[in-house]
Amino acid sequence: YYTASPPSPTPAKSTAAAALRLPPGPWQLPLIGSLHHLLLSRFSDLPHQALREMSGTYGPLMLLRFGSVPTLVASSAEAAREVMRTHDVAFCSRYLSATLDVISCGGRDILFSPYNDRWRDLRKVCMLELFNPRRVLSFRTVREEEVARLLRSISDQCSGHHTGGGGGGGGGVNLSDGICRMVNDVVVRTAIGDRCKHRDEFLHELDEAVRLTGGFSLADLYPSSRLVRRFSVAARDMGRCQKNVYRIIESIIHERKVAATRVPAERDDDGDLLGVLLRLQREGGLQFPLTNEIVSTVIFDIFAAGSETSSTVLAWAMSELVKNPRVLHKAQSEVRETFKGQEKLTEDDMSRLSYLHLVIKEALRLHAPVPFLLPRQCREACQVMGYDVPKGTKVFVNVWAIARDDKFWGDGEVFRPERFESSSVDFRGNDFEFTPFGAGRRICPGITHGLANMELVLASLLYHFDWEQPGGAGSGDLDMTEAFGITLRRKSKLMLKAIPRVN
Ligand code: HEM
C-alpha cells in the first residue's frame, strides 16, 4: 500500500511524481486506488456525501484515485476559489470520461468540449442567440403558455378528467414528471421553435444518460482499457442511448431543412437557435465547418442542460416547501396577497415578489443540481493551496457540500430562505460558498434562462393550488432521498396532492 500513488496519467514518471507535494487523501490499493473508501462508506451510492465526509478527515483539497483516474476534490469555498478563479485557466477544460465521450460525440459539443477555439465560438453563438437577457425575455410567451398547460393538466387530474390517480386524492399528482415535461417543452421551443414530438422518448433517454454519466462505472474508472470498455454495460447502454437521442435530434434537423426548402419565403433563420446554426452552416462564418454532428450536439446540450437542471431544482423546491409548512405558508401568502383577485400570473408579475426568489435561491443552495459541477481537467500542472496538481488530473468541485458547510452557513442543512434576506451572497460565480452554476470561464451561460424557467411556474403552483402529502401523511414523512448521477435528482417521483384554490 502507498499513501499517494502517482497521480499523473503517465505512471512511468513516478520518480518525478514522488518529488511533488501532492494533496492529501486516503490510502490507496493497487488497481482500484481509493475506490474502496467510497464503496465501504455509509454513503456508497452517494459519492458527493461520501466525499464530504472524507474531506472532514483529509481536508478541503484531496487527491484520490478512482480506478486509474487521479481525481482532485475541492470541498471548501477557498479550494473552489483557487480552482475556478485563481487557476481558472488551468482548470477550464473538461475531463471526458468514457460515457461522456459517447454522449458528447467526443466532446464536439459545448458542455464537454475541451477548452479550445471551437468551444469559444459555439458558446459565443449561444450567448448571442439564446442566453442574453433580451432573448430570454422574448421567450416569455412560450413560458407563460407552457405553465398554463401544466396548471390545466394538474386541474384536470384534480377533477378526475385524467386517469392515473387524481390530484385531489389517491396517489396524488406526479409533479416530478409534470414539471420535467413542462420545462423540457419550454427549453425545446426556445431552441428549435416548436415542441418535440418525441419528447417522452427523449426524456426517457435523458434519465438513462444522467444515471450512466455519474463517473463511477467500470468504463469510466478504467478509461484506457479497451477490454473494459468493450464489456462495460454502462458503455453499451450509453451507446444505445446516444443513438436514440441523436436519431431524434437529427430527425428534427432534417424536418427543419425540408420545411425550409418547401417554403423558403417563410424561413425564419434567426427566430431560434437551430435556425441560426443552420444559417451559419450554409453561410460559413465560424472558424471551423459546422457539421451536422456539431449542430446536433449543441442542440442536445441545450435540451439536456436546460431542462434537467431547472426541473430538478423545481422538484426539490416543491419538496422542501411541503416538508416545511412554515415556509410554504409564507411563500403562498406572499403570492396570494400580492396578486389578490388576479386570474393568472404573468412574468411581469414576478418582479413584485421577494420571498419567492429567496425560496428558489435556498433550493439552489441545498440542492445544487450538478453536485460536482461538470468534471474539469487540469490542463497544466499547477499549485493549489500549496499542493502540486499534475496535468491531466480530473477535478470535482463538491459545490453540494460547500453550500451546506456549517462553518459558513451556521445551519447549513436547514431549509431557511430568510438567510438570504440580509446577505449579499449570490450564485453568479463570485461567492465561492455558493456556486450551483459554477464560476469562471466554464460558468453556466444559462443562468437567466434557468431562473426564468423556475420563477413563474413555482409562483403559479403556489397561487393556484394548496399542496399536501397524499394519503394524509405528515410533512415529516416526505422521502427526500437523492439519486446520484451527473445531476442530483430525487430518488422517488414527487407525488403530491393538489387542492385547487377557490378564489
Ligand atoms: C437551475 C438552472 C441551471 C443550473 C443550476 C445550471 C448549472 C450548470 C452547471 C453547474 C454547469 C457547469 C459549470 C462549471 O463547470 O463550472 C452548467 C453549464 C452549462 N449550462 Fe447550465 N444550469 C442551469 C440552467 C441552464 C439552462 C436553462 C441552459 C440552457 C438553456 C444551460 C446551459 C448550460 C451550458 C451550455 C453549459 C456548458 C457551459 C460550458 O461548458 O462552457 N444551463 N450549468
Short mmCIF file of N, CA, C and O in Angstrom, two decimals, residues 122-198:
data_model
loop_
_atom_site.label_atom_id
_atom_site.label_comp_id
_atom_site.label_asym_id
_atom_site.label_seq_id
_atom_site.Cartn_x
_atom_site.Cartn_y
_atom_site.Cartn_z
N LEU A 122 -18.75 28.31 -30.36
CA LEU A 122 -20.09 27.77 -30.14
C LEU A 122 -20.76 28.45 -28.96
O LEU A 122 -21.95 28.77 -28.97
N ARG A 123 -19.98 28.67 -27.91
CA ARG A 123 -20.53 29.31 -26.72
C ARG A 123 -20.97 30.74 -27.06
O ARG A 123 -22.01 31.21 -26.62
N LYS A 124 -20.16 31.41 -27.91
CA LYS A 124 -20.50 32.78 -28.30
C LYS A 124 -21.83 32.82 -29.06
O LYS A 124 -22.68 33.66 -28.81
N VAL A 125 -22.00 31.88 -30.00
CA VAL A 125 -23.25 31.84 -30.77
C VAL A 125 -24.44 31.67 -29.81
O VAL A 125 -25.45 32.38 -29.91
N CYS A 126 -24.30 30.74 -28.87
CA CYS A 126 -25.42 30.51 -27.93
C CYS A 126 -25.66 31.71 -27.03
O CYS A 126 -26.81 32.03 -26.71
N MET A 127 -24.58 32.40 -26.64
CA MET A 127 -24.75 33.59 -25.79
C MET A 127 -25.59 34.62 -26.55
O MET A 127 -26.50 35.23 -26.01
N LEU A 128 -25.27 34.80 -27.84
CA LEU A 128 -25.96 35.82 -28.64
C LEU A 128 -27.40 35.43 -28.93
O LEU A 128 -28.30 36.26 -28.85
N GLU A 129 -27.60 34.17 -29.26
CA GLU A 129 -28.90 33.77 -29.78
C GLU A 129 -29.86 33.21 -28.75
O GLU A 129 -31.04 33.07 -29.02
N LEU A 130 -29.36 32.82 -27.59
CA LEU A 130 -30.25 32.14 -26.65
C LEU A 130 -30.17 32.70 -25.24
O LEU A 130 -31.17 32.79 -24.54
N PHE A 131 -28.96 33.05 -24.82
CA PHE A 131 -28.77 33.32 -23.40
C PHE A 131 -28.84 34.78 -22.99
O PHE A 131 -28.90 35.07 -21.82
N ASN A 132 -28.75 35.70 -23.96
CA ASN A 132 -28.70 37.10 -23.49
C ASN A 132 -30.08 37.51 -22.96
O ASN A 132 -31.10 37.00 -23.41
N PRO A 133 -30.10 38.42 -21.98
CA PRO A 133 -31.35 38.73 -21.28
C PRO A 133 -32.49 39.16 -22.22
O PRO A 133 -33.65 38.80 -22.01
N ARG A 134 -32.15 39.88 -23.32
CA ARG A 134 -33.20 40.33 -24.24
C ARG A 134 -33.87 39.12 -24.90
O ARG A 134 -35.08 39.03 -25.02
N ARG A 135 -33.02 38.19 -25.29
CA ARG A 135 -33.51 36.98 -25.94
C ARG A 135 -34.36 36.15 -24.94
O ARG A 135 -35.43 35.66 -25.29
N VAL A 136 -33.86 36.03 -23.72
CA VAL A 136 -34.60 35.26 -22.71
C VAL A 136 -35.98 35.87 -22.51
O VAL A 136 -37.00 35.18 -22.45
N LEU A 137 -36.02 37.20 -22.46
CA LEU A 137 -37.29 37.90 -22.27
C LEU A 137 -38.24 37.63 -23.44
O LEU A 137 -39.45 37.48 -23.27
N SER A 138 -37.66 37.53 -24.64
CA SER A 138 -38.50 37.35 -25.83
C SER A 138 -39.23 35.99 -25.81
O SER A 138 -40.17 35.79 -26.55
N PHE A 139 -38.76 35.07 -24.98
CA PHE A 139 -39.42 33.76 -24.91
C PHE A 139 -40.49 33.72 -23.81
O PHE A 139 -40.94 32.65 -23.39
N ARG A 140 -40.88 34.89 -23.34
CA ARG A 140 -41.81 34.97 -22.23
C ARG A 140 -43.14 34.27 -22.52
O ARG A 140 -43.65 33.52 -21.71
N THR A 141 -43.68 34.52 -23.72
CA THR A 141 -44.98 33.89 -24.03
C THR A 141 -44.87 32.37 -24.04
O THR A 141 -45.80 31.69 -23.63
N VAL A 142 -43.73 31.87 -24.51
CA VAL A 142 -43.54 30.42 -24.52
C VAL A 142 -43.68 29.89 -23.10
O VAL A 142 -44.41 28.92 -22.83
N ARG A 143 -43.00 30.55 -22.17
CA ARG A 143 -43.05 30.07 -20.77
C ARG A 143 -44.47 30.19 -20.22
O ARG A 143 -44.97 29.28 -19.56
N GLU A 144 -45.13 31.33 -20.52
CA GLU A 144 -46.48 31.52 -19.98
C GLU A 144 -47.43 30.45 -20.52
O GLU A 144 -48.23 29.89 -19.78
N GLU A 145 -47.29 30.13 -21.80
CA GLU A 145 -48.17 29.10 -22.39
C GLU A 145 -47.92 27.73 -21.75
O GLU A 145 -48.86 27.01 -21.44
N GLU A 146 -46.65 27.41 -21.57
CA GLU A 146 -46.35 26.07 -21.05
C GLU A 146 -46.73 25.95 -19.57
O GLU A 146 -47.17 24.89 -19.13
N VAL A 147 -46.59 27.03 -18.82
CA VAL A 147 -47.02 27.00 -17.41
C VAL A 147 -48.54 26.80 -17.38
O VAL A 147 -49.06 25.98 -16.61
N ALA A 148 -49.25 27.51 -18.25
CA ALA A 148 -50.72 27.38 -18.28
C ALA A 148 -51.11 25.94 -18.59
O ALA A 148 -52.05 25.39 -18.01
N ARG A 149 -50.37 25.32 -19.52
CA ARG A 149 -50.65 23.91 -19.85
C ARG A 149 -50.45 22.99 -18.65
O ARG A 149 -51.26 22.10 -18.38
N LEU A 150 -49.38 23.24 -17.90
CA LEU A 150 -49.12 22.41 -16.71
C LEU A 150 -50.25 22.59 -15.69
O LEU A 150 -50.76 21.62 -15.13
N LEU A 151 -50.66 23.85 -15.49
CA LEU A 151 -51.72 24.11 -14.50
C LEU A 151 -53.01 23.42 -14.91
O LEU A 151 -53.72 22.83 -14.10
N ARG A 152 -53.30 23.48 -16.23
CA ARG A 152 -54.52 22.82 -16.73
C ARG A 152 -54.46 21.32 -16.48
O ARG A 152 -55.41 20.71 -16.03
N SER A 153 -53.29 20.76 -16.73
CA SER A 153 -53.18 19.30 -16.56
C SER A 153 -53.34 18.92 -15.08
O SER A 153 -53.98 17.93 -14.76
N ILE A 154 -52.82 19.75 -14.18
CA ILE A 154 -53.00 19.45 -12.75
C ILE A 154 -54.48 19.59 -12.37
O ILE A 154 -55.04 18.74 -11.69
N SER A 155 -55.12 20.66 -12.89
CA SER A 155 -56.56 20.86 -12.59
C SER A 155 -57.37 19.67 -13.09
O SER A 155 -58.25 19.18 -12.39
N ASP A 156 -57.03 19.21 -14.31
CA ASP A 156 -57.75 18.06 -14.87
C ASP A 156 -57.60 16.84 -13.96
O ASP A 156 -58.55 16.11 -13.74
N GLN A 157 -56.39 16.65 -13.47
CA GLN A 157 -56.18 15.49 -12.60
C GLN A 157 -56.97 15.64 -11.31
O GLN A 157 -57.49 14.68 -10.76
N CYS A 158 -57.09 16.89 -10.84
CA CYS A 158 -57.85 17.13 -9.61
C CYS A 158 -59.32 16.81 -9.81
O CYS A 158 -59.98 16.25 -8.95
N SER A 159 -59.83 17.19 -11.02
CA SER A 159 -61.27 16.98 -11.21
C SER A 159 -61.55 15.61 -11.81
O SER A 159 -62.65 15.33 -12.25
N GLY A 160 -60.50 14.76 -11.86
CA GLY A 160 -60.70 13.37 -12.26
C GLY A 160 -60.85 13.16 -13.75
O GLY A 160 -61.26 12.10 -14.19
N HIS A 161 -60.48 14.19 -14.60
CA HIS A 161 -60.56 14.01 -16.05
C HIS A 161 -59.46 13.10 -16.55
O HIS A 161 -59.40 12.71 -17.68
N HIS A 162 -58.57 12.82 -15.68
CA HIS A 162 -57.36 12.12 -16.09
C HIS A 162 -57.27 10.84 -15.28
O HIS A 162 -57.54 10.85 -14.10
N THR A 163 -56.91 9.79 -15.94
CA THR A 163 -56.73 8.55 -15.18
C THR A 163 -55.37 8.57 -14.51
O THR A 163 -54.53 9.38 -14.82
N GLY A 164 -55.14 7.63 -13.63
CA GLY A 164 -53.80 7.52 -13.03
C GLY A 164 -53.67 8.28 -11.74
O GLY A 164 -52.61 8.83 -11.46
N GLY A 165 -54.70 8.37 -10.95
CA GLY A 165 -54.56 9.00 -9.63
C GLY A 165 -54.93 10.46 -9.66
O GLY A 165 -54.22 11.26 -10.25
N GLY A 166 -56.05 10.83 -9.10
CA GLY A 166 -56.48 12.21 -9.12
C GLY A 166 -55.63 13.07 -8.21
O GLY A 166 -55.06 12.59 -7.25
N GLY A 167 -55.53 14.37 -8.55
CA GLY A 167 -54.74 15.28 -7.74
C GLY A 167 -55.39 15.53 -6.40
O GLY A 167 -54.74 15.94 -5.45
N GLY A 168 -56.71 15.27 -6.32
CA GLY A 168 -57.38 15.51 -5.06
C GLY A 168 -57.39 14.29 -4.15
O GLY A 168 -57.91 14.33 -3.06
N GLY A 169 -56.86 13.20 -4.60
CA GLY A 169 -56.87 12.02 -3.73
C GLY A 169 -55.94 10.97 -4.28
O GLY A 169 -55.10 11.24 -5.11
N GLY A 170 -56.12 9.72 -3.85
CA GLY A 170 -55.30 8.62 -4.35
C GLY A 170 -53.83 8.89 -4.18
O GLY A 170 -53.38 9.36 -3.16
N GLY A 171 -53.08 8.58 -5.26
CA GLY A 171 -51.62 8.71 -5.19
C GLY A 171 -51.13 10.12 -5.39
O GLY A 171 -49.94 10.39 -5.28
N GLY A 172 -52.01 11.05 -5.71
CA GLY A 172 -51.60 12.43 -5.92
C GLY A 172 -51.12 12.68 -7.33
O GLY A 172 -51.15 11.81 -8.20
N VAL A 173 -50.69 13.90 -7.56
CA VAL A 173 -50.20 14.31 -8.88
C VAL A 173 -48.71 13.98 -8.97
O VAL A 173 -47.96 14.23 -8.03
N ASN A 174 -48.30 13.45 -10.12
CA ASN A 174 -46.87 13.19 -10.31
C ASN A 174 -46.22 14.52 -10.74
O ASN A 174 -46.11 14.84 -11.92
N LEU A 175 -45.79 15.27 -9.74
CA LEU A 175 -45.27 16.61 -10.02
C LEU A 175 -43.89 16.55 -10.68
O LEU A 175 -43.55 17.41 -11.50
N SER A 176 -43.10 15.53 -10.33
CA SER A 176 -41.78 15.40 -10.96
C SER A 176 -41.93 15.35 -12.47
O SER A 176 -41.26 16.11 -13.20
N ASP A 177 -42.80 14.46 -12.95
CA ASP A 177 -42.93 14.29 -14.40
C ASP A 177 -43.59 15.51 -15.04
O ASP A 177 -43.20 15.93 -16.14
N GLY A 178 -44.60 16.07 -14.35
CA GLY A 178 -45.29 17.24 -14.90
C GLY A 178 -44.31 18.40 -15.10
O GLY A 178 -44.26 19.02 -16.17
N ILE A 179 -43.51 18.66 -14.08
CA ILE A 179 -42.54 19.77 -14.16
C ILE A 179 -41.50 19.48 -15.24
O ILE A 179 -41.15 20.34 -16.04
N CYS A 180 -41.04 18.25 -15.26
CA CYS A 180 -39.99 17.88 -16.21
C CYS A 180 -40.45 18.09 -17.65
O CYS A 180 -39.74 18.67 -18.48
N ARG A 181 -41.68 17.65 -17.95
CA ARG A 181 -42.20 17.82 -19.31
C ARG A 181 -42.37 19.30 -19.65
O ARG A 181 -42.04 19.75 -20.73
N MET A 182 -42.89 20.04 -18.66
CA MET A 182 -43.14 21.46 -18.91
C MET A 182 -41.85 22.20 -19.22
O MET A 182 -41.73 22.93 -20.21
N VAL A 183 -40.84 21.98 -18.36
CA VAL A 183 -39.57 22.70 -18.55
C VAL A 183 -38.91 22.26 -19.87
O VAL A 183 -38.40 23.07 -20.62
N ASN A 184 -39.00 20.95 -20.16
CA ASN A 184 -38.40 20.49 -21.41
C ASN A 184 -39.11 21.14 -22.61
O ASN A 184 -38.44 21.58 -23.57
N ASP A 185 -40.43 21.24 -22.56
CA ASP A 185 -41.15 21.88 -23.68
C ASP A 185 -40.70 23.33 -23.85
O ASP A 185 -40.51 23.80 -24.97
N VAL A 186 -40.50 24.03 -22.73
CA VAL A 186 -40.06 25.43 -22.82
C VAL A 186 -38.69 25.50 -23.49
O VAL A 186 -38.48 26.23 -24.47
N VAL A 187 -37.76 24.70 -22.97
CA VAL A 187 -36.39 24.78 -23.48
C VAL A 187 -36.33 24.38 -24.95
O VAL A 187 -35.68 25.04 -25.76
N VAL A 188 -37.05 23.33 -25.29
CA VAL A 188 -37.04 22.86 -26.68
C VAL A 188 -37.66 23.92 -27.59
O VAL A 188 -37.12 24.23 -28.66
N ARG A 189 -38.75 24.51 -27.18
CA ARG A 189 -39.38 25.55 -28.03
C ARG A 189 -38.45 26.73 -28.22
O ARG A 189 -38.42 27.33 -29.30
N THR A 190 -37.71 27.09 -27.17
CA THR A 190 -36.81 28.24 -27.35
C THR A 190 -35.63 27.88 -28.25
O THR A 190 -35.08 28.73 -28.93
N ALA A 191 -35.25 26.60 -28.29
CA ALA A 191 -34.09 26.22 -29.11
C ALA A 191 -34.47 25.91 -30.55
O ALA A 191 -33.72 26.22 -31.47
N ILE A 192 -35.66 25.28 -30.77
CA ILE A 192 -35.97 24.88 -32.14
C ILE A 192 -37.30 25.45 -32.65
O ILE A 192 -37.74 25.13 -33.75
N GLY A 193 -37.96 26.23 -31.82
CA GLY A 193 -39.16 26.93 -32.28
C GLY A 193 -40.45 26.14 -32.13
O GLY A 193 -41.52 26.66 -32.41
N ASP A 194 -40.37 24.89 -31.72
CA ASP A 194 -41.58 24.07 -31.61
C ASP A 194 -41.35 23.00 -30.55
O ASP A 194 -40.22 22.75 -30.17
N ARG A 195 -42.46 22.35 -30.12
CA ARG A 195 -42.29 21.22 -29.22
C ARG A 195 -41.68 20.05 -29.97
O ARG A 195 -41.78 19.98 -31.19
N CYS A 196 -41.11 19.12 -29.22
CA CYS A 196 -40.54 17.93 -29.86
C CYS A 196 -41.56 16.81 -29.73
O CYS A 196 -41.99 16.49 -28.63
N LYS A 197 -41.93 16.23 -30.89
CA LYS A 197 -42.99 15.21 -30.78
C LYS A 197 -42.48 13.93 -30.14
O LYS A 197 -43.26 13.07 -29.75
N HIS A 198 -41.16 13.79 -30.05
CA HIS A 198 -40.60 12.61 -29.38
C HIS A 198 -40.19 12.94 -27.94
O HIS A 198 -39.28 12.32 -27.41
#
